[in-house]
Amino acid sequence: MSQADSATPFIQAVAEQVRIELAPLAQAIDQEGLYPGEFMRHLGALGGFGAALSAQDGGSGLTLAEQIEITTQVGRACGSTAFLVWCQSCCAWYLAHSPNAAVRGRYIRQVARGELLAGTGMSNAVKHLAGIEKILLRAQRNTDGSGYTVNGSLPWVSNVGDGHLAVVAASIEGEGYIMFAVPSTAKGFDTRGCLQFSGLEGTQTLNLRFHNVQVPNNDVLAHPNQFTEYIRRIKPGFVLGQAGMGLGITEGCLDVMRESNTSTAHVNMFLDDQEPDIAAQLALLKAQAATLARQAQEGVTPILPVLKLRAAVSELTLKAANSAVLHAGAKGYLALHPAQRRLREAVFVAIVTPALKHLRKEIHDIEQAASAAANGTQSDVALATH
Ligand SMILES: Cc1cc2nc3c(=O)[nH]c(=O)nc-3n(C[C@H](O)[C@H](O)[C@H](O)COP(=O)(O)OP(=O)(O)OC[C@H]3O[C@@H](n4cnc5c(N)ncnc54)[C@H](O)[C@@H]3O)c2cc1C
């Protein structure tokens, strides 16, 4: 039996939990900003965040491909919660690949099992490393060697708050960067609410503030001398894991289209993006995502196809959500129709880091550098930094 076949009962159990527990909450999550903490804990107990982790780390010893399938199952019912599943499983991914045994030992099993809920505040650092914006957290090395002192703030980080963990990165002047975990109880660490979003209000997205926060060495995922190699190792998984959100939302859009076609197929057939076309493109992207995810699990995937896949998922999700709204017609224009929620969820897939514009910039930079290197005309700086 292949690994994919042996995962089938597990994925089915996740799908069942989503159907019973999450689907009935989707409207309250979207309209009332309900944070689905209980569902997250139940999903964690089922193994929903640890597919890509070894049994020793509290996972199920499958791969990132199965983790993406889990996120897809969640996204089919609720894109907002699929983002939370990505946040949690991505923190587990970071911990699993940290070269530092102390931080892994401290948190990985609890994060993998959903006993400690965790957010990833890496947008700013990832955008900074891609040359898009300046870094917002600054660290100083403590002179007694105990760790670092961190100051600054991050505008939007989801799945954080009281009793949660946050994983973030900071720059250290003259040395590079560190990546570290910070518990909500750390002295000098504070959260504030954000202005209301048009969607994703159920993700507990907060503003993180650091005032002389002490980060002990055993909370450090990567010290400056480990950071470059570490980011290179985790980034494909960080980017690919998000594909599950878009693939799941697209499945939800197909559900809307099929439902609408039961009564109005005779006019829906004149729309541009038909259900079989979207379904075929979805199947292709799912297969590509699974292949790349298995390579990312082994640490052998190049970044360029990963960025292209993630961009293609954003584009398909936007297309599917637009088509779902058009299929549903006036009924789909009702505030509580799922097609409206899908539209806002789809836009989020294309704006959360790496946003579609960010992906296209990175792809452009890498391709320019590769062609310059091939022509022997310019340095391969972009190739080295991505
Ligand atoms: C609902 C919601 C949930 C989010 N959850 C997370 C999360 O869990 N973790 C996370 O790291 N990010 C999170 N983000 C941030 C997100 O990933 C993007 O960084 C954000 O949407 C801005 O991207 P952009 O491409 O529009 O920024 P750009 O248009 O490229 O940025 C414009 C300018 O705005 C400011 N700015 C924008 N984004 C940031 C940022 N992230 N840090 C610092 N300054 C910024 C900067 O001055 C920047 O130059 C969330 C955003 C939303 C709306």
XYZ file of C-alpha atoms and ligand atoms in Angstrom:
439
model
C 0.000 0.000 0.000
C 1.423 3.455 -0.927
C 1.807 6.260 1.588
C -1.030 8.131 -0.148
C -3.351 5.081 0.142
C -2.515 4.532 3.796
C -3.406 8.177 4.460
C -6.906 7.837 3.000
C -8.757 6.760 6.202
C -7.009 9.554 8.100
C -8.009 12.195 5.534
C -11.564 10.801 5.590
C -11.673 11.164 9.372
C -10.595 14.801 9.007
C -13.254 15.385 6.329
C -15.888 13.925 8.652
C -14.808 16.157 11.548
C -14.989 19.159 9.213
C -18.473 18.167 8.068
C -19.839 17.617 11.563
C -18.111 20.342 13.560
C -16.748 23.069 11.304
C -19.228 23.409 8.406
C -22.112 24.461 10.721
C -19.874 27.216 12.174
C -18.674 28.671 8.853
C -21.270 31.450 8.813
C -20.611 32.516 12.428
C -16.843 32.466 11.790
C -17.340 34.751 8.800
C -20.105 37.023 10.065
C -19.464 37.159 13.814
C -15.702 36.634 13.884
C -16.064 33.418 15.885
C -12.625 31.904 16.538
C -12.967 28.092 16.105
C -10.616 27.167 18.977
C -12.486 23.981 19.925
C -12.413 22.703 16.356
C -8.676 23.452 16.170
C -8.075 21.414 19.327
C -10.179 18.531 18.055
C -8.406 18.605 14.690
C -5.067 18.595 16.510
C -6.081 15.528 18.514
C -6.917 13.813 15.209
C -3.413 14.605 13.925
C -4.529 17.426 11.638
C -1.384 19.544 12.085
C 1.273 16.841 12.149
C 0.998 14.976 8.846
C 4.461 16.191 7.816
C 6.006 15.338 11.199
C 7.569 12.138 12.500
C 5.823 10.115 15.212
C 8.624 11.127 17.578
C 7.654 14.772 17.049
C 3.970 14.017 17.701
C 3.081 13.667 14.028
C 1.780 10.866 11.843
C 4.893 10.277 9.713
C 3.214 11.133 6.398
C 4.302 14.150 4.336
C 3.521 17.759 3.545
C 1.370 16.462 0.659
C -1.086 14.956 3.163
C -0.923 18.121 5.280
C -2.008 20.095 2.209
C -4.892 17.630 1.703
C -6.023 18.231 5.287
C -5.959 22.003 4.797
C -7.890 21.493 1.549
C -10.602 19.526 3.368
C -10.930 22.352 5.899
C -10.905 25.045 3.199
C -13.754 23.368 1.349
C -15.975 24.263 4.325
C -14.219 27.418 5.597
C -11.268 29.302 4.065
C -10.695 31.287 7.239
C -10.171 28.135 9.304
C -7.991 26.651 6.557
C -5.700 29.636 7.125
C -5.582 28.805 10.855
C -4.699 25.202 9.982
C -1.869 26.498 7.820
C -0.661 28.812 10.658
C -0.591 25.916 13.120
C 0.912 23.276 10.813
C 3.457 25.787 9.523
C 4.668 26.485 13.075
C 5.042 22.711 13.503
C 7.020 22.634 10.217
C 9.314 25.433 11.469
C 9.941 23.549 14.722
C 10.550 20.216 12.989
C 13.310 21.753 10.881
C 14.971 23.865 13.538
C 18.591 22.864 14.076
C 18.111 23.617 17.802
C 16.951 20.619 19.847
C 15.952 22.749 22.853
C 13.183 24.708 21.089
C 11.932 21.595 19.308
C 11.770 19.673 22.572
C 9.943 22.527 24.273
C 7.083 22.990 21.822
C 6.811 20.597 18.904
C 4.601 17.873 20.357
C 2.135 20.360 21.868
C 1.925 22.338 18.618
C 1.572 19.166 16.505
C -1.313 17.952 18.690
C -3.058 21.353 18.834
C -2.573 21.582 22.616
C -0.625 24.813 22.137
C -2.105 26.997 19.384
C 0.472 28.989 17.433
C 0.716 31.846 14.946
C 3.397 32.650 12.400
C 4.324 36.324 12.123
C 6.730 35.852 9.239
C 5.123 38.027 6.535
C 7.273 41.018 7.317
C 10.543 39.017 7.331
C 9.642 37.107 4.160
C 8.747 40.347 2.383
C 11.893 41.992 3.730
C 14.075 39.161 2.394
C 12.376 39.552 -1.002
C 13.290 43.253 -1.049
C 9.729 44.517 -0.490
C 9.801 46.239 2.904
C 12.028 46.987 5.874
C 12.215 44.627 8.830
C 10.140 45.647 11.839
C 11.583 43.658 14.767
C 15.100 44.436 16.039
C 17.077 42.178 18.357
C 20.222 42.699 20.400
C 22.397 39.876 21.655
C 22.541 39.838 25.489
C 26.116 40.300 26.721
C 25.799 37.398 29.184
C 25.024 34.977 26.319
C 21.540 34.182 27.700
C 19.752 35.077 24.455
C 18.390 38.245 22.869
C 16.355 41.376 23.660
C 13.683 42.210 21.067
C 11.835 45.457 20.266
C 9.332 46.519 17.598
C 5.867 45.557 16.392
C 4.141 43.460 13.704
C 0.821 44.766 12.364
C -1.149 41.552 11.681
C -0.518 38.083 13.064
C -3.250 35.414 13.212
C -3.899 32.522 15.616
C -2.239 34.389 18.497
C -3.464 35.756 21.844
C -3.593 34.575 25.447
C -2.161 31.089 25.888
C -0.851 30.958 22.307
C 2.666 30.897 20.901
C 3.959 33.208 18.150
C 6.888 32.471 15.852
C 8.600 35.540 14.376
C 11.933 36.846 13.077
C 14.066 39.878 13.938
C 17.206 41.481 12.566
C 20.422 41.884 14.536
C 22.628 44.704 13.406
C 25.783 43.464 11.745
C 24.890 39.802 12.264
C 21.797 39.001 10.188
C 18.567 37.578 11.578
C 17.121 35.308 14.228
C 13.867 33.378 14.220
C 12.272 32.561 17.556
C 9.152 31.518 19.475
C 7.495 33.820 21.995
C 4.859 32.653 24.499
C 1.982 35.040 25.209
C 3.175 35.376 28.818
C 6.618 36.803 27.928
C 7.314 40.035 29.827
C 7.091 43.087 27.540
C 5.113 41.154 24.900
C 1.686 42.600 24.213
C -1.139 42.248 21.685
C -3.684 44.782 20.382
C -6.781 44.359 18.253
C -6.791 45.341 14.567
C -9.302 47.415 12.608
C -12.134 45.256 11.305
C -11.321 43.145 8.212
C -13.831 42.396 5.461
C -13.243 38.668 5.996
C -11.082 36.295 8.056
C -12.383 37.950 11.228
C -12.449 34.536 12.935
C -8.669 34.142 12.742
C -7.805 36.028 15.946
C -5.517 38.383 14.012
C -3.716 40.816 16.314
C -1.045 43.445 16.394
C 2.099 42.146 18.217
C 4.226 44.536 20.268
C 7.659 43.803 21.706
C 9.151 46.022 24.392
C 12.524 44.687 25.576
C 11.210 41.119 25.338
C 13.770 38.587 26.560
C 14.180 35.655 24.178
C 16.164 32.871 25.864
C 18.413 30.697 23.672
C 16.084 27.739 24.128
C 13.288 29.646 22.329
C 15.492 30.327 19.281
C 14.686 28.377 16.102
C 17.618 29.856 14.178
C 20.557 31.971 15.354
C 22.194 34.379 12.876
C 24.767 31.801 11.710
C 21.946 29.270 11.069
C 19.353 31.615 9.582
C 20.150 31.577 5.840
C 20.265 27.793 5.583
C 17.219 27.475 7.833
C 15.048 29.821 5.724
C 16.137 27.987 2.596
C 14.973 24.717 4.212
C 11.583 25.911 5.490
C 10.473 28.341 2.780
C 9.187 25.804 0.184
C 6.991 24.221 2.878
C 5.823 27.639 4.120
C 4.703 28.598 0.599
C 3.329 25.208 -0.491
C 1.355 24.661 2.701
C -0.794 27.682 1.819
C -1.888 25.982 -1.404
C -4.328 23.934 0.685
C -6.334 27.083 1.486
C -6.820 27.977 -2.184
C -7.454 24.401 -3.303
C -10.107 23.983 -0.603
C -11.818 27.309 -1.341
C -11.863 26.354 -5.034
C -13.605 23.083 -4.089
C -16.148 25.142 -2.153
C -16.688 27.314 -5.246
C -17.252 24.198 -7.359
C -19.907 23.123 -4.830
C -21.666 26.480 -5.341
C -21.471 26.124 -9.132
C -22.845 22.566 -9.080
C -25.678 23.575 -6.772
C -26.584 26.485 -9.036
C -26.406 24.298 -12.144
C -29.160 22.067 -10.774
C -31.646 24.854 -11.572
C -29.993 27.329 -13.973
C -27.508 25.320 -16.066
C -29.309 26.460 -19.231
C -27.997 30.021 -18.734
C -24.915 29.280 -16.606
C -23.510 27.466 -19.650
C -22.806 30.881 -21.229
C -20.352 31.883 -18.493
C -16.600 31.840 -19.151
C -15.305 29.507 -16.460
C -17.389 26.350 -16.372
C -17.388 23.837 -13.558
C -15.591 21.053 -15.519
C -12.835 23.504 -16.596
C -12.227 24.705 -13.040
C -12.364 21.104 -11.756
C -9.764 19.993 -14.330
C -7.430 22.875 -13.450
C -7.896 22.116 -9.768
C -6.979 18.443 -10.269
C -3.815 19.479 -12.109
C -2.729 21.909 -9.393
C -3.471 19.368 -6.674
C -1.229 16.822 -8.383
C 1.551 19.380 -8.846
C 1.258 20.528 -5.238
C 1.507 16.926 -3.989
C 4.625 16.241 -6.066
C 6.349 19.427 -4.935
C 5.291 18.833 -1.319
C 6.931 15.390 -1.297
C 10.120 16.995 -2.637
C 9.879 19.756 -0.012
C 9.543 17.111 2.675
C 12.909 15.732 1.534
C 14.360 19.253 1.226
C 15.070 18.860 -2.486
C 12.552 21.120 -4.223
C 13.821 24.184 -6.083
C 11.946 27.352 -5.059
C 10.896 28.559 -8.547
C 8.240 25.866 -9.273
C 6.956 26.299 -5.715
C 6.401 30.036 -6.251
C 4.758 29.361 -9.619
C 2.432 26.761 -8.126
C 1.419 29.078 -5.301
C 0.724 31.897 -7.808
C -1.318 29.526 -10.005
C -3.372 28.509 -6.947
C -4.123 32.183 -6.183
C -5.170 32.794 -9.782
C -7.414 29.728 -9.937
C -9.029 30.539 -6.581
C -9.887 34.070 -7.738
C -11.267 32.719 -11.023
C -13.341 30.034 -9.285
C -14.777 32.490 -6.746
C -15.764 34.959 -9.455
C -17.393 32.217 -11.459
C -19.218 30.879 -8.384
C -20.760 34.313 -7.753
C -21.807 34.624 -11.384
C -23.273 31.126 -11.382
C -25.260 31.804 -8.205
C -26.711 35.034 -9.648
C -29.004 37.155 -7.476
C -29.216 34.427 -4.869
C -25.399 34.592 -4.665
C -25.665 38.339 -4.066
C -27.435 37.765 -0.763
C -25.123 38.719 2.088
C -25.263 35.259 3.657
C -24.817 33.212 0.482
C -21.572 31.159 0.571
C -20.538 32.609 -2.802
C -20.023 36.015 -1.109
C -17.867 34.485 1.611
C -15.863 32.524 -0.993
C -15.093 35.752 -2.859
C -13.578 37.383 0.246
C -11.712 34.198 1.197
C -10.302 33.925 -2.343
C -9.002 37.486 -2.246
C -7.236 36.672 1.022
C -5.365 33.770 -0.633
C -4.051 36.289 -3.167
C -3.058 38.989 -0.636
C -1.604 37.049 2.287
C 2.173 36.849 2.142
C 3.425 35.761 -0.321
C 0.761 37.786 -2.127
C 0.239 37.334 -5.861
C 2.190 40.552 -6.553
C 4.996 39.377 -4.250
C 5.134 35.954 -5.964
C 5.300 37.557 -9.390
C 8.131 39.827 -8.191
C 10.152 36.904 -6.798
C 9.553 34.824 -9.944
C 10.620 37.788 -12.084
C 13.756 38.409 -9.991
C 14.825 34.751 -10.128
C 14.211 34.439 -13.873
C 16.043 37.701 -14.591
C 19.011 36.584 -12.508
C 19.050 33.172 -14.191
C 19.020 34.648 -17.660
C 21.672 37.223 -16.709
C 23.827 34.432 -15.267
C 23.293 32.338 -18.420
C 24.393 35.297 -20.550
C 27.321 35.935 -18.222
C 26.267 39.572 -18.016
C 25.322 40.141 -14.386
C 25.727 38.788 -10.908
C 23.402 36.066 -9.654
C 22.416 37.951 -6.506
C 18.710 37.106 -6.844
C 19.507 33.428 -7.343
C 21.515 33.459 -4.155
C 18.928 35.239 -2.040
C 15.816 33.196 -2.957
C -6.710 38.958 7.844
C -5.226 39.012 7.768
C -4.480 38.079 8.455
C -3.086 38.139 8.403
N -2.369 37.220 9.112
C -1.022 37.266 9.093
C -0.258 36.340 9.853
O -0.774 35.432 10.505
N 1.078 36.493 9.847
C 1.712 37.472 9.160
O 2.929 37.548 9.222
N 1.009 38.343 8.398
C -0.335 38.271 8.354
N -1.046 39.156 7.593
C -0.308 40.125 6.759
C -0.255 39.657 5.290
O 0.452 38.446 5.147
C 0.431 40.692 4.418
O 1.683 41.039 4.901
C -0.401 41.899 4.376
O -1.669 41.529 3.852
C 0.192 43.023 3.559
O 0.611 42.570 2.339
P 0.647 43.548 1.087
O 1.217 42.715 -0.020
O -0.674 44.187 0.903
O 1.651 44.651 1.545
P 2.270 45.769 0.650
O 1.211 46.459 -0.131
O 3.414 45.228 -0.093
O 2.792 46.676 1.809
C 2.520 48.061 1.888
C 3.171 48.632 3.122
O 2.313 48.369 4.240
C 3.109 48.032 5.348
N 2.965 46.618 5.619
C 2.132 45.797 4.974
N 2.255 44.545 5.463
C 3.164 44.580 6.422
C 3.704 43.595 7.280
N 3.329 42.316 7.257
N 4.638 43.992 8.146
C 5.008 45.244 8.176
N 4.530 46.225 7.411
C 3.627 45.912 6.527
C 4.500 48.346 4.992
O 4.787 49.680 5.227
C 4.488 48.038 3.509
O 5.567 48.596 2.859
C -2.432 39.130 7.615
C -3.203 40.053 6.887
C -4.580 39.995 6.941
C -5.365 40.989 6.153
